[in-house]
Short mmCIF file of the C-alpha atoms (twelve columns), coordinates in Angstrom:
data_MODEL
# 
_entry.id   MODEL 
# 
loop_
_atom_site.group_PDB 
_atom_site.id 
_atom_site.type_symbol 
_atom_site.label_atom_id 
_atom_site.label_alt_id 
_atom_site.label_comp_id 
_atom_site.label_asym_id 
_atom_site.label_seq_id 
_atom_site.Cartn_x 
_atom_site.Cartn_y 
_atom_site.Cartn_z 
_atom_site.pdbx_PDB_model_num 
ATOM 1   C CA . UNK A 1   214.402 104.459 -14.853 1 
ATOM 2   C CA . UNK A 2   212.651 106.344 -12.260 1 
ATOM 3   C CA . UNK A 3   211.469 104.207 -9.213  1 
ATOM 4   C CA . UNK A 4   207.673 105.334 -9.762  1 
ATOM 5   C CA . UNK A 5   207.521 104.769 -13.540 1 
ATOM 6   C CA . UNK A 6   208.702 101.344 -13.025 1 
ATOM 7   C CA . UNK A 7   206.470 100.364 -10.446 1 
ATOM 8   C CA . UNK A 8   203.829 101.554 -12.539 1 
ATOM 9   C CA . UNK A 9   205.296 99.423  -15.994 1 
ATOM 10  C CA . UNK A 10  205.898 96.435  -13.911 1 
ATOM 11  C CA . UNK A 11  202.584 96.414  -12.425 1 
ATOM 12  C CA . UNK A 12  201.296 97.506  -16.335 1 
ATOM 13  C CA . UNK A 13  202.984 94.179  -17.693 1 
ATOM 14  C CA . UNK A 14  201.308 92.008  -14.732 1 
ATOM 15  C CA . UNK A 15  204.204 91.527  -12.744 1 
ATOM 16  C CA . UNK A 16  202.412 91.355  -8.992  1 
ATOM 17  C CA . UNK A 17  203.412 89.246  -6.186  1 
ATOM 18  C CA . UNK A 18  200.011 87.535  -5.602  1 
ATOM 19  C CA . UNK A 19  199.110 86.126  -2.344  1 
ATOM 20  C CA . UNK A 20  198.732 82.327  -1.977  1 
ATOM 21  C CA . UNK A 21  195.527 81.498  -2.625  1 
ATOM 22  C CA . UNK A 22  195.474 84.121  -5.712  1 
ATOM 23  C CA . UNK A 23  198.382 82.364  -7.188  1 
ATOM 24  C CA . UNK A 24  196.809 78.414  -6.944  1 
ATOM 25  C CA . UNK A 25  194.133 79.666  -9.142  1 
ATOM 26  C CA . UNK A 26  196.261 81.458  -11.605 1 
ATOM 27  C CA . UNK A 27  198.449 78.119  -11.808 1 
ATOM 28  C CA . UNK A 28  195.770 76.209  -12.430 1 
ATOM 29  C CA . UNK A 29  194.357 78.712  -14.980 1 
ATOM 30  C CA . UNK A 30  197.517 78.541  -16.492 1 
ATOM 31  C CA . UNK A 31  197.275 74.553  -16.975 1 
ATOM 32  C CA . UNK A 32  194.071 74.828  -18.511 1 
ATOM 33  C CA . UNK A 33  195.196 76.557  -21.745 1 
ATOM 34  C CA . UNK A 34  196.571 73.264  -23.814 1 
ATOM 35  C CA . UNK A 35  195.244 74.670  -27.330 1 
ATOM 36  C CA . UNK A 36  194.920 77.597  -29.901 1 
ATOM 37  C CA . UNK A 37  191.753 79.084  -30.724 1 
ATOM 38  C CA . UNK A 38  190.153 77.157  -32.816 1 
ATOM 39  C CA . UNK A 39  188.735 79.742  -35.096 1 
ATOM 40  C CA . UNK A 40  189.661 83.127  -35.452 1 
ATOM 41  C CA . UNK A 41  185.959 84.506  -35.432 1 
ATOM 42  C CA . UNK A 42  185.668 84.218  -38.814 1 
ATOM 43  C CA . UNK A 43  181.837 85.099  -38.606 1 
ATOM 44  C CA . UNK A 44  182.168 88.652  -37.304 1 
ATOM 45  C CA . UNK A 45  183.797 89.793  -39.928 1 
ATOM 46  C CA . UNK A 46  186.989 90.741  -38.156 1 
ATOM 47  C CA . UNK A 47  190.146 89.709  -36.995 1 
ATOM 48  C CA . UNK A 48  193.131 89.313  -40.050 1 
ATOM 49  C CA . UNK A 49  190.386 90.112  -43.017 1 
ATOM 50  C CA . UNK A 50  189.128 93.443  -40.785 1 
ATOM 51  C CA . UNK A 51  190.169 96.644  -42.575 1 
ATOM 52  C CA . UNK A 52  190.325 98.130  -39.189 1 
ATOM 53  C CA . UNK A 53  187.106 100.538 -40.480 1 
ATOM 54  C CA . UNK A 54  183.628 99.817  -38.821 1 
ATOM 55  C CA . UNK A 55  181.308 99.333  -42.165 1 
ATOM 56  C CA . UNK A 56  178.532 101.238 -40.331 1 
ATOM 57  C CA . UNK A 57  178.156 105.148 -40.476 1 
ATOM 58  C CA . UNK A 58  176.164 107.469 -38.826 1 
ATOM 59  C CA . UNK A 59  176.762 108.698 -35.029 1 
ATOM 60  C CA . UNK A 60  176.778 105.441 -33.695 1 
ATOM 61  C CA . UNK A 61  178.573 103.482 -35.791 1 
ATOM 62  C CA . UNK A 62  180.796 100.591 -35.016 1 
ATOM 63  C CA . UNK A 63  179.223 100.597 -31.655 1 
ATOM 64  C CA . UNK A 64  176.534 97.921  -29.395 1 
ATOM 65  C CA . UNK A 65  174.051 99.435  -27.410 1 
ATOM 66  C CA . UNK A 66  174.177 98.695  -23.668 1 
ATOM 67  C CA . UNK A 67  170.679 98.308  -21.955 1 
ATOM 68  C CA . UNK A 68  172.444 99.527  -18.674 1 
ATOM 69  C CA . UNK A 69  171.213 97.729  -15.512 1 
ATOM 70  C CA . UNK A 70  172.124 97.229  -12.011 1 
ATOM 71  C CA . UNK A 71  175.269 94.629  -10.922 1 
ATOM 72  C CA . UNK A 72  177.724 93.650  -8.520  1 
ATOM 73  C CA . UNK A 73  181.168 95.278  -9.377  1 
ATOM 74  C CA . UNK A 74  184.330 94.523  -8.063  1 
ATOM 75  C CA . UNK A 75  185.566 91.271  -6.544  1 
ATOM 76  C CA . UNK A 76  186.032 90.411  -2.771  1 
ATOM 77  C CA . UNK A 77  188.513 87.173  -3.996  1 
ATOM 78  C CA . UNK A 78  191.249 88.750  -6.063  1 
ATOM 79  C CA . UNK A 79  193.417 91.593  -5.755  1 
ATOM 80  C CA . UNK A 80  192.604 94.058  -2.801  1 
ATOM 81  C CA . UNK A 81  191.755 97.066  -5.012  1 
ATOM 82  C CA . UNK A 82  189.344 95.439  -6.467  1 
ATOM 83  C CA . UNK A 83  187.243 95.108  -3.194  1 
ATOM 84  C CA . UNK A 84  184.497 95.636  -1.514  1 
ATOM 85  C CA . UNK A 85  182.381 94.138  -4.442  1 
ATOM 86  C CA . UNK A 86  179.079 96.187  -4.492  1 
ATOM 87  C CA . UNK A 87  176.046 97.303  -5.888  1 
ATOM 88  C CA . UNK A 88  176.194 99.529  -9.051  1 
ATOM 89  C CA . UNK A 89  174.105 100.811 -11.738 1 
ATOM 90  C CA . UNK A 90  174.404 102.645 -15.245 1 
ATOM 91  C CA . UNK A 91  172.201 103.899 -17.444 1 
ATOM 92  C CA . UNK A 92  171.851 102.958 -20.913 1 
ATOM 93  C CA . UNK A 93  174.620 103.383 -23.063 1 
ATOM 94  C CA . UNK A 94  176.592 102.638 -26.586 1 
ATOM 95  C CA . UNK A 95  180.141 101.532 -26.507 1 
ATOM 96  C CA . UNK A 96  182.502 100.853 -29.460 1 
ATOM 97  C CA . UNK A 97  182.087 96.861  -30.207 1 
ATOM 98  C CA . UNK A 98  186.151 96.930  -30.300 1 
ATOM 99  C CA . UNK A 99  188.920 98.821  -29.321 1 
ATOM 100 C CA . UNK A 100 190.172 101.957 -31.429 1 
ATOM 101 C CA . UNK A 101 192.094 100.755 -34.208 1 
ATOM 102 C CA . UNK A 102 195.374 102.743 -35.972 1 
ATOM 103 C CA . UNK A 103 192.897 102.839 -38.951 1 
ATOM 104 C CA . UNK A 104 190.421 104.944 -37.068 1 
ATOM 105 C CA . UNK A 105 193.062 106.428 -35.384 1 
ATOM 106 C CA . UNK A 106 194.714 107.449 -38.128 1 
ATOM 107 C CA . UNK A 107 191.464 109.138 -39.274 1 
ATOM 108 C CA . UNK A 108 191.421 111.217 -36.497 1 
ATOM 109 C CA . UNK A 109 194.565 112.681 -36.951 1 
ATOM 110 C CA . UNK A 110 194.336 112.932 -40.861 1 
ATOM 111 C CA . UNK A 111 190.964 115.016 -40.121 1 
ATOM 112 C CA . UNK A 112 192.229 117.513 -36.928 1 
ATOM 113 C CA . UNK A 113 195.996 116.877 -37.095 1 
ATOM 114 C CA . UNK A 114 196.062 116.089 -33.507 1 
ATOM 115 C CA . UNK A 115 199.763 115.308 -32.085 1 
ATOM 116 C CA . UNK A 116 200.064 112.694 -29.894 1 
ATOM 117 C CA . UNK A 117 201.273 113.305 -26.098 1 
ATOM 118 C CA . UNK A 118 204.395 110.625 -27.296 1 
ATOM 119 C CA . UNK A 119 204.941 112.901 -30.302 1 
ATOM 120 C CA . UNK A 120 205.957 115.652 -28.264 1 
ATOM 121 C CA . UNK A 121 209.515 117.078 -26.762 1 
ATOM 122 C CA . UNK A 122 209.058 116.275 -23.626 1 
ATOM 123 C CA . UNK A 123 210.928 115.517 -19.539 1 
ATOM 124 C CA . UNK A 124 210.708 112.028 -19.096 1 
ATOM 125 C CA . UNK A 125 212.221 111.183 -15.065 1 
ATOM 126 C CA . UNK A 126 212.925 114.983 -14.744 1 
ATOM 127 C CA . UNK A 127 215.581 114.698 -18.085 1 
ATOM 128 C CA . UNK A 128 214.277 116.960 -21.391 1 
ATOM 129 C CA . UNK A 129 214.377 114.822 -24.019 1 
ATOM 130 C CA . UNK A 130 214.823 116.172 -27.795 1 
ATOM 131 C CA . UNK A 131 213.021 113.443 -28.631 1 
ATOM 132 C CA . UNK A 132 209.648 112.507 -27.057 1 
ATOM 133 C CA . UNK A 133 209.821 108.776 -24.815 1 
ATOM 134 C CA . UNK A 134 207.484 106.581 -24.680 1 
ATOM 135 C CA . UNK A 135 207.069 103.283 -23.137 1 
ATOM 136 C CA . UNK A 136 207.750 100.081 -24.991 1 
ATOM 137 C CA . UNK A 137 207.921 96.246  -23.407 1 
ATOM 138 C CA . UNK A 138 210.843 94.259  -24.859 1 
ATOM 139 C CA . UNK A 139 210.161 91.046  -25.808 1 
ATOM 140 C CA . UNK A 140 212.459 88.404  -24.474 1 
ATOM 141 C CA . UNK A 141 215.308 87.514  -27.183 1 
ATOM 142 C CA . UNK A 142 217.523 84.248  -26.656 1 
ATOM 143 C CA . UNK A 143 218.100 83.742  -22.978 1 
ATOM 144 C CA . UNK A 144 217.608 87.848  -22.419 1 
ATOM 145 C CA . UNK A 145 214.603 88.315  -20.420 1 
ATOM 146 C CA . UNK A 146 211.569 91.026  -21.825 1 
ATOM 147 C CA . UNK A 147 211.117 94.078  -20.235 1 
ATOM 148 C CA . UNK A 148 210.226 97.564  -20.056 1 
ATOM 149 C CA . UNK A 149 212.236 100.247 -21.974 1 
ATOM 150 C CA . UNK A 150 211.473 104.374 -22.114 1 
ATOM 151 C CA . UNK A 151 212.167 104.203 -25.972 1 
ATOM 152 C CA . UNK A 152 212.441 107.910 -27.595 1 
ATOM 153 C CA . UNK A 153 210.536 108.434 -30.919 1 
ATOM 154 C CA . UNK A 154 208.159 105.327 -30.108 1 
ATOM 155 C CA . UNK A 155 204.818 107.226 -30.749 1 
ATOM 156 C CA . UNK A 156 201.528 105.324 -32.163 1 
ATOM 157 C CA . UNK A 157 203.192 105.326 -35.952 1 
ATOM 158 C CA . UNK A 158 206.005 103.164 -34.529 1 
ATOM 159 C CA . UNK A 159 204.979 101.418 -31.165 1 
ATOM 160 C CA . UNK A 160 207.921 99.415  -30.472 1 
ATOM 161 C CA . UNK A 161 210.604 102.855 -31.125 1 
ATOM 162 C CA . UNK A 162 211.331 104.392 -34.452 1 
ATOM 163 C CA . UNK A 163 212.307 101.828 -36.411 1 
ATOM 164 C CA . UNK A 164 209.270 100.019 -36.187 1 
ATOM 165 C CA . UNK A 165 206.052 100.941 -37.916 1 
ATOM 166 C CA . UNK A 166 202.414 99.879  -38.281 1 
ATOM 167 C CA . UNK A 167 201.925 99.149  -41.762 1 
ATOM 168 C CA . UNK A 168 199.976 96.079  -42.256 1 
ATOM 169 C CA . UNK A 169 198.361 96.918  -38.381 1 
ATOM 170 C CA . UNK A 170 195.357 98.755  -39.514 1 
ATOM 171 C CA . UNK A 171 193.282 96.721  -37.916 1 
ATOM 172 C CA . UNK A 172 195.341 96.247  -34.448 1 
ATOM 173 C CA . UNK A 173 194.467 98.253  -31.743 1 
ATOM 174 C CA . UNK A 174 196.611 101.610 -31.879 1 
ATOM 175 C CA . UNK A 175 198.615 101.913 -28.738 1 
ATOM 176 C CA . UNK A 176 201.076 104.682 -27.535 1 
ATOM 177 C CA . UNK A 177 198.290 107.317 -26.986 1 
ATOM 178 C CA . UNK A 178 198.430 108.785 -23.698 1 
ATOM 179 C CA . UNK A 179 194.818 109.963 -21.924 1 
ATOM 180 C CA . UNK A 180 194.372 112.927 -23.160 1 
ATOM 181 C CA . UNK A 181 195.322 111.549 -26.825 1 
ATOM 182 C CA . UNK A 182 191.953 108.984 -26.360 1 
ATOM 183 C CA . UNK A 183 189.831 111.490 -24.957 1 
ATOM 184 C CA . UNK A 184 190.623 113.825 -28.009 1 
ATOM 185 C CA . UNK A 185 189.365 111.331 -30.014 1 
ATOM 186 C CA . UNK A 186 186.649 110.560 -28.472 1 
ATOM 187 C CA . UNK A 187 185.406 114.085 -28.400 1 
ATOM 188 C CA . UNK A 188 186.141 114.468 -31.983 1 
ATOM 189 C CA . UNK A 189 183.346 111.957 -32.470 1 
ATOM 190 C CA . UNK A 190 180.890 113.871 -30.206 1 
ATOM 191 C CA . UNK A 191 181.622 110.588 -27.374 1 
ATOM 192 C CA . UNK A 192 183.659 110.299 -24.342 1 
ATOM 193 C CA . UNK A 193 185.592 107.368 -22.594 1 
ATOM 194 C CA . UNK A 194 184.141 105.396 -20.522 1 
ATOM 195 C CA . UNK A 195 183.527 105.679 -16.468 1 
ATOM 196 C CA . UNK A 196 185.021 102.201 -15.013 1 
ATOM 197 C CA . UNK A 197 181.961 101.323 -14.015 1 
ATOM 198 C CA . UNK A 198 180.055 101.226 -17.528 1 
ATOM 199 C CA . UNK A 199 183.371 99.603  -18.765 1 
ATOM 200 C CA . UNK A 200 183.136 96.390  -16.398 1 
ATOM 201 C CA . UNK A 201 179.254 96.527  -16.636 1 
ATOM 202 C CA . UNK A 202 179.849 96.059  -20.747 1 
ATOM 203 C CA . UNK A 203 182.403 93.699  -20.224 1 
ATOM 204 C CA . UNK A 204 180.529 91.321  -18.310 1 
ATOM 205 C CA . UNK A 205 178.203 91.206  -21.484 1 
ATOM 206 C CA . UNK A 206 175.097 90.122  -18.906 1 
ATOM 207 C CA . UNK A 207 177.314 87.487  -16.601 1 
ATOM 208 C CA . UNK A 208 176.970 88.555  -12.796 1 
ATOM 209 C CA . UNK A 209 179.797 87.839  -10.477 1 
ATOM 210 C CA . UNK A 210 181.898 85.383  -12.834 1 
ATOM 211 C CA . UNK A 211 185.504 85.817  -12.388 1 
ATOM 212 C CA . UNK A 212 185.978 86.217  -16.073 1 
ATOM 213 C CA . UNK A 213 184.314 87.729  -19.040 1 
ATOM 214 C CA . UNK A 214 182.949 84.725  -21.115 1 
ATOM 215 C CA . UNK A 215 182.518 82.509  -17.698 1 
ATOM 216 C CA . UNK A 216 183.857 80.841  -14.383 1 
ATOM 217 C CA . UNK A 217 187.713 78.963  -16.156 1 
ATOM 218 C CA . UNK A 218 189.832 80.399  -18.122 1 
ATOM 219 C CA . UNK A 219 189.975 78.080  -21.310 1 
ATOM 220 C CA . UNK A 220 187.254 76.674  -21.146 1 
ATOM 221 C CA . UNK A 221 187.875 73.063  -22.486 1 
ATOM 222 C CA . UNK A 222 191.255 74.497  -23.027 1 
ATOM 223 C CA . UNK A 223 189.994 76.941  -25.601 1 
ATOM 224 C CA . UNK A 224 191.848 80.527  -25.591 1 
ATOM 225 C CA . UNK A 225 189.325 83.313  -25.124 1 
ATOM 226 C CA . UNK A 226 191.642 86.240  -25.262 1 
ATOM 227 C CA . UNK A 227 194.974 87.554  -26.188 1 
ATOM 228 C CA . UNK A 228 197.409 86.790  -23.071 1 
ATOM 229 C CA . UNK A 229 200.804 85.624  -22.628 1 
ATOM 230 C CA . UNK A 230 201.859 81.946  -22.071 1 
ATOM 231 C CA . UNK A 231 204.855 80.612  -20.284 1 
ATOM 232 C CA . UNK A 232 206.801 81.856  -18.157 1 
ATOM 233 C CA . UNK A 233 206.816 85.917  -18.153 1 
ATOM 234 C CA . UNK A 234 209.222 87.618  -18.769 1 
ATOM 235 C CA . UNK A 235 211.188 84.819  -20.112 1 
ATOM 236 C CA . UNK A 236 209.180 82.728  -22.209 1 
ATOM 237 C CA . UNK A 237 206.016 83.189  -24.542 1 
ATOM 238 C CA . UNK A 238 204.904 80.577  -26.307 1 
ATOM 239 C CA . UNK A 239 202.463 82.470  -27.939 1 
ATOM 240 C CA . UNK A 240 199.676 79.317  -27.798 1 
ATOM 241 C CA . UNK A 241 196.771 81.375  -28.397 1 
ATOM 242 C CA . UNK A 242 198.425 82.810  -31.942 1 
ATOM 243 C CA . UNK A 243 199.877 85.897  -30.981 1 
ATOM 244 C CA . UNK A 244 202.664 87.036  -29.280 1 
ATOM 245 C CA . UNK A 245 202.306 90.926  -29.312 1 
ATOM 246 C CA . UNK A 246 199.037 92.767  -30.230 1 
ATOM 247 C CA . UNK A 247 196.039 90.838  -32.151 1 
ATOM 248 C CA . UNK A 248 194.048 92.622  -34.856 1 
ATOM 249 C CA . UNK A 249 190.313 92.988  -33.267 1 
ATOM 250 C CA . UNK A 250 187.933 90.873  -32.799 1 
ATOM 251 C CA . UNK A 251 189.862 87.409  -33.163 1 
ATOM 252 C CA . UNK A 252 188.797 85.916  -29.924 1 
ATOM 253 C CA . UNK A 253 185.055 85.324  -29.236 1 
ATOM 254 C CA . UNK A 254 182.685 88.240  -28.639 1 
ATOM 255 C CA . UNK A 255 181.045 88.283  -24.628 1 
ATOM 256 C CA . UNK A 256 177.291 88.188  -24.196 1 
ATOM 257 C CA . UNK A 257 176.644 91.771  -25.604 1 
ATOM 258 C CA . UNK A 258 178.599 91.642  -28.972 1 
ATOM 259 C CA . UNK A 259 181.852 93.168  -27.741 1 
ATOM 260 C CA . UNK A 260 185.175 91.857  -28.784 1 
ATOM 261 C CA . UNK A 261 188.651 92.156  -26.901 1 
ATOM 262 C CA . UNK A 262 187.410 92.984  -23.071 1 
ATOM 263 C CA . UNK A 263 189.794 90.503  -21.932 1 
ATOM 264 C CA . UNK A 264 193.533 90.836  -23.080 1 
ATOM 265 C CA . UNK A 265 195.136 92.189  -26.197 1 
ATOM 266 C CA . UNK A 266 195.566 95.782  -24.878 1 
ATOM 267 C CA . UNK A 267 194.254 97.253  -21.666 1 
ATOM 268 C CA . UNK A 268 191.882 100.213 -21.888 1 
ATOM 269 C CA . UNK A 269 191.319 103.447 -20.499 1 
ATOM 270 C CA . UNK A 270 188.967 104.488 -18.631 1 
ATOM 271 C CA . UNK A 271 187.453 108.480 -16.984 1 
ATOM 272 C CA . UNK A 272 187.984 107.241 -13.714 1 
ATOM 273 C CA . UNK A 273 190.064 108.602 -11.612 1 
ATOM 274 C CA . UNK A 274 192.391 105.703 -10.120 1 
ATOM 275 C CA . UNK A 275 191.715 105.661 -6.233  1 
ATOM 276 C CA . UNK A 276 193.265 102.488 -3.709  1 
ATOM 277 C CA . UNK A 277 190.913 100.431 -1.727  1 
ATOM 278 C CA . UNK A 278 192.067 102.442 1.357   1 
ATOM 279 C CA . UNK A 279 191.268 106.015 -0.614  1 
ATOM 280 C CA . UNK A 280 187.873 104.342 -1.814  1 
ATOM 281 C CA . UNK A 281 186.897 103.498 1.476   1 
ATOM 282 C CA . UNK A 282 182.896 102.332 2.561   1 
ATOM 283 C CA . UNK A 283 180.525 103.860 0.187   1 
ATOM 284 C CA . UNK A 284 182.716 104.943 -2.451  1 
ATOM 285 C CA . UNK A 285 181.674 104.570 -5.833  1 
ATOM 286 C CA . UNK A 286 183.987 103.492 -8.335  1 
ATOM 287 C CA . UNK A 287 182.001 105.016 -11.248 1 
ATOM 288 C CA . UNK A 288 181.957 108.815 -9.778  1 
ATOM 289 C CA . UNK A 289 185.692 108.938 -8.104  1 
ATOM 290 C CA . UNK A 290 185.841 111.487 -5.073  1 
ATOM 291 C CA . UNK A 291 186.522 114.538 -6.697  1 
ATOM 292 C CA . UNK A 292 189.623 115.125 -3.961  1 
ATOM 293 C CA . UNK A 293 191.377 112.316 -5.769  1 
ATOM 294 C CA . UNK A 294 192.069 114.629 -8.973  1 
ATOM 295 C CA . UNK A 295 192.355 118.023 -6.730  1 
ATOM 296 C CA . UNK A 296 194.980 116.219 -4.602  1 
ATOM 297 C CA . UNK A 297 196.872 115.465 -8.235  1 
ATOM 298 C CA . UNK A 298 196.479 118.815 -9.172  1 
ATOM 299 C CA . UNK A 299 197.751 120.381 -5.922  1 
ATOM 300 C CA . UNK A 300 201.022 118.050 -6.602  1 
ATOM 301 C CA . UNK A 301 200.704 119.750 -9.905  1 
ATOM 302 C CA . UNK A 302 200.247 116.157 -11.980 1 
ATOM 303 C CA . UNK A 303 197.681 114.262 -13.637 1 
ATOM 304 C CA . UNK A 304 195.458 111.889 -11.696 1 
ATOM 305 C CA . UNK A 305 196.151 108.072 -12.597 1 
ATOM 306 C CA . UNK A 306 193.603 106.876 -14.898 1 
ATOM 307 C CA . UNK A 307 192.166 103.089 -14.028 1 
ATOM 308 C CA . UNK A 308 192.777 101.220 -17.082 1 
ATOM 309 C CA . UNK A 309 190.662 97.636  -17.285 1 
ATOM 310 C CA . UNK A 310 191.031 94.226  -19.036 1 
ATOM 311 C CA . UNK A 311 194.188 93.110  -19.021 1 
ATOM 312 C CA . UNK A 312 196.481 93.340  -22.185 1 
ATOM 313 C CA . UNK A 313 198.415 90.941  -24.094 1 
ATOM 314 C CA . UNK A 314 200.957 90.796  -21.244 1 
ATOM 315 C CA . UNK A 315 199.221 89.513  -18.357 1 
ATOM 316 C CA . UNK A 316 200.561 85.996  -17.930 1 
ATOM 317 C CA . UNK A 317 198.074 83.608  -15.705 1 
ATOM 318 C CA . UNK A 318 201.462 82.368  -14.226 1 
ATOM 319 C CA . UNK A 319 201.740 85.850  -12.045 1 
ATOM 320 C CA . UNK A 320 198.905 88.050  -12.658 1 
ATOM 321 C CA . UNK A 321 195.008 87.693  -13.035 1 
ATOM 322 C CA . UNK A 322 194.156 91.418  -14.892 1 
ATOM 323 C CA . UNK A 323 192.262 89.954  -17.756 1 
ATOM 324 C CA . UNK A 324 188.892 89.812  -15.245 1 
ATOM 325 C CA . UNK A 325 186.114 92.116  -15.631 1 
ATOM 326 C CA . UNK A 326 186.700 93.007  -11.974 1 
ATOM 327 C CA . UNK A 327 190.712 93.528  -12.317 1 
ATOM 328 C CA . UNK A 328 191.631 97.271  -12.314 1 
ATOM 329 C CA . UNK A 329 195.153 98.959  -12.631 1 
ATOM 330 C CA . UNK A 330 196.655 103.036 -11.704 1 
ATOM 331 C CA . UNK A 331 198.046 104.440 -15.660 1 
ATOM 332 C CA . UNK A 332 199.957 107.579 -15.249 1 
ATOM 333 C CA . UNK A 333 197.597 109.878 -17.683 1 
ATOM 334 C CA . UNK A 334 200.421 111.355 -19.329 1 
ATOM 335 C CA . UNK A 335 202.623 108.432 -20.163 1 
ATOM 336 C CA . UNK A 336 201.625 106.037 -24.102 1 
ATOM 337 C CA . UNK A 337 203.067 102.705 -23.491 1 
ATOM 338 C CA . UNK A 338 202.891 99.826  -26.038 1 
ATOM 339 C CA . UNK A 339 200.295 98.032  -24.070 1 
ATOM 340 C CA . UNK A 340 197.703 100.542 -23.657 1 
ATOM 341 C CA . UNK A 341 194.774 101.806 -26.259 1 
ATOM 342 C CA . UNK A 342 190.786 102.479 -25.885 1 
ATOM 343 C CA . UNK A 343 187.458 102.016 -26.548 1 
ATOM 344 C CA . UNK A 344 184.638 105.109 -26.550 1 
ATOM 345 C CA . UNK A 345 181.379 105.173 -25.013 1 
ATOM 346 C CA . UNK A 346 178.071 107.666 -25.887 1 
ATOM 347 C CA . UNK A 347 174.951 108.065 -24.003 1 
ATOM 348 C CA . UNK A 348 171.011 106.707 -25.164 1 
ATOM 349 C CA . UNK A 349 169.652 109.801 -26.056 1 
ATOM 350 C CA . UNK A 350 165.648 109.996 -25.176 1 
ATOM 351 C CA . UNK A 351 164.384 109.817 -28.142 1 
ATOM 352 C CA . UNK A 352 166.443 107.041 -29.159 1 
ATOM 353 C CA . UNK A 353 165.475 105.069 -26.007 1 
ATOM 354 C CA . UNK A 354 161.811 105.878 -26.673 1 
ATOM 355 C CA . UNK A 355 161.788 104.126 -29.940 1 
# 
């Protein structure tokens, strides 16, 4: 596997070498999580009884309104691209309460017949494949360790390769959809996806400058809040809070505006263009990249990196920290992996903010 694709899948799964004081507070995360949720948020009306179908129509349906506001983004005490934290603001806004789910995806592609990036012939590390590749994480077998694969015919129909399919997943969050696969989708529905900045502002559901979405610890009186791995990655998962892979939506609590799954499960793309804390630099700001960022990508004739957000189902406390509002990670745009899916955004129109 090329050396740049798996940098990027390793630091996808979590797999960062944190520096000291990062890593006492992700071991003593880690020893806070002693049960399984309790409940499986039986009172939202999702999770394993969820048809994967928001009940609501109309233009905005399946989605919370965000008041928009003024916050502090970013984080001066994690990892260094998430720093400086400073001020930002967004205006009003509607954002899908969950992530996209195969059912709705499914719709999509019933409705325009849209072919996934993964679904394509195409050259994976500079080889043409008859096949299209996508990414797929291993889970660990025995005494064999997980990890990452290039799997061909592994598209969003069959995340984990070809033999594997999501019957029974409607309501899971569909994965193996590249960038431009989400932003199809969310332009089919009139929406867009989300600039990092209105992503972490919704995830921290009203909370300023707490490390995680619901709060300041991790399992809070050893409560799991979100779908993330336990034990030791990439050899063991213990799978404490229920799941071991991908959760349907919505079985972990919702944050304080409504929204479900901003922490774990699968990570989420976002419109902004990834940039490092040396390319952001004083004054940049995060939610309106510099547009040299993408022009640089084109000159080299690829796609920018996307930042995704949140953390996935993969992020163990034991070596990485991703499942924070403030936590940020480079996606190659053109690349589905079995970890990655999406949530859409749409703007308060005036009249609707007048009412």
């Amino acid at each position: 596997m090329g050396r740049t694709i798996t940098r990027n899948l390793l630091g996808l799964a979590g797999v960062v070498v944190a520096a000291a004081t990062v890593g006492a507070s992700l071991m003593a995360a880690a020893a806070e999580l002693r049960a399984p949720v309790a409940s499986r948020a039986a009172s939202s009306g999702l999770c394993e009884r969820y048809s994967g179908l928001p009940t609501e129509s109309g233009p905005q349906g399946g989605m919370v309104r965000v008041a928009g506001g003024r916050f502090s983004m970013g984080s001066d005490h994690h990892y260094a691209d998430e720093a400086p934290a400073q001020e930002a603001v967004v205006e009003p806004f509607w954002i899908d309460r969950h992530d996209v789910t195969n059912a709705q995806f499914a719709r999509f592609v019933a409705a325009t017949g849209h072919v996934t990036v993964a679904e394509r012939a195409a050259t994976a590390m500079g080889v043409h494949q008859s096949v299209a590749t996508s990414a797929v994480f291993v889970m660990p077998q025995g005494r064999q360790a997980g990890t990452w694969r290039l799997v061909p015919g592994a598209d969003w129909r069959h995340p984990q390769g070809p033999a594997s399919s999501i019957e029974g997943l409607d309501n899971h969050p569909v994965v193996q959809v590249a960038y431009d696969d989400a932003l199809a989708y969310a332009r089919w529905l009139g929406r867009e996806l989300p600039t990092e900045a209105q992503w972490e502002f919704a995830a921290r559901g009203g909370l300023q400058a707490q490390p995680y979405v619901w709060g300041d610890r991790f399992a809070p009186e050893g409560r799991a809040m979100a779908n993330t791995w336990q034990g030791a990655f990439p050899l063991v998962n213990s799978a404490d809070d229920g799941f071991a892979g991908t959760s349907p939506v919505g079985c972990f609590p919702a944050n304080g505006y409504g929204l479900f799954d901003m922490a774990g499960n699968v990570w989420q793309w976002t419109a902004t263009v990834y940039a490092s804390a040396r390319e952001r630099g004083t004054g940049f700001n995060p939610g309106r990249p510099a547009d040299t960022l993408a022009q640089r990508a084109a000159a080299a004739g690829t796609a920018p990196a996307r930042v995704i957000k949140g953390g996935s189902h993969l992020c163990a406390p034991s070596v990485c920290m991703r499942y924070r509002p403030s936590a940020r990670q480079p996606a190659e745009a053109g690349l589905g992996t079995s970890h990655i899916g999406f949530r859409t955004v749409a703007p308060v129109l005036t009249t609707t903010a007048s009412r």
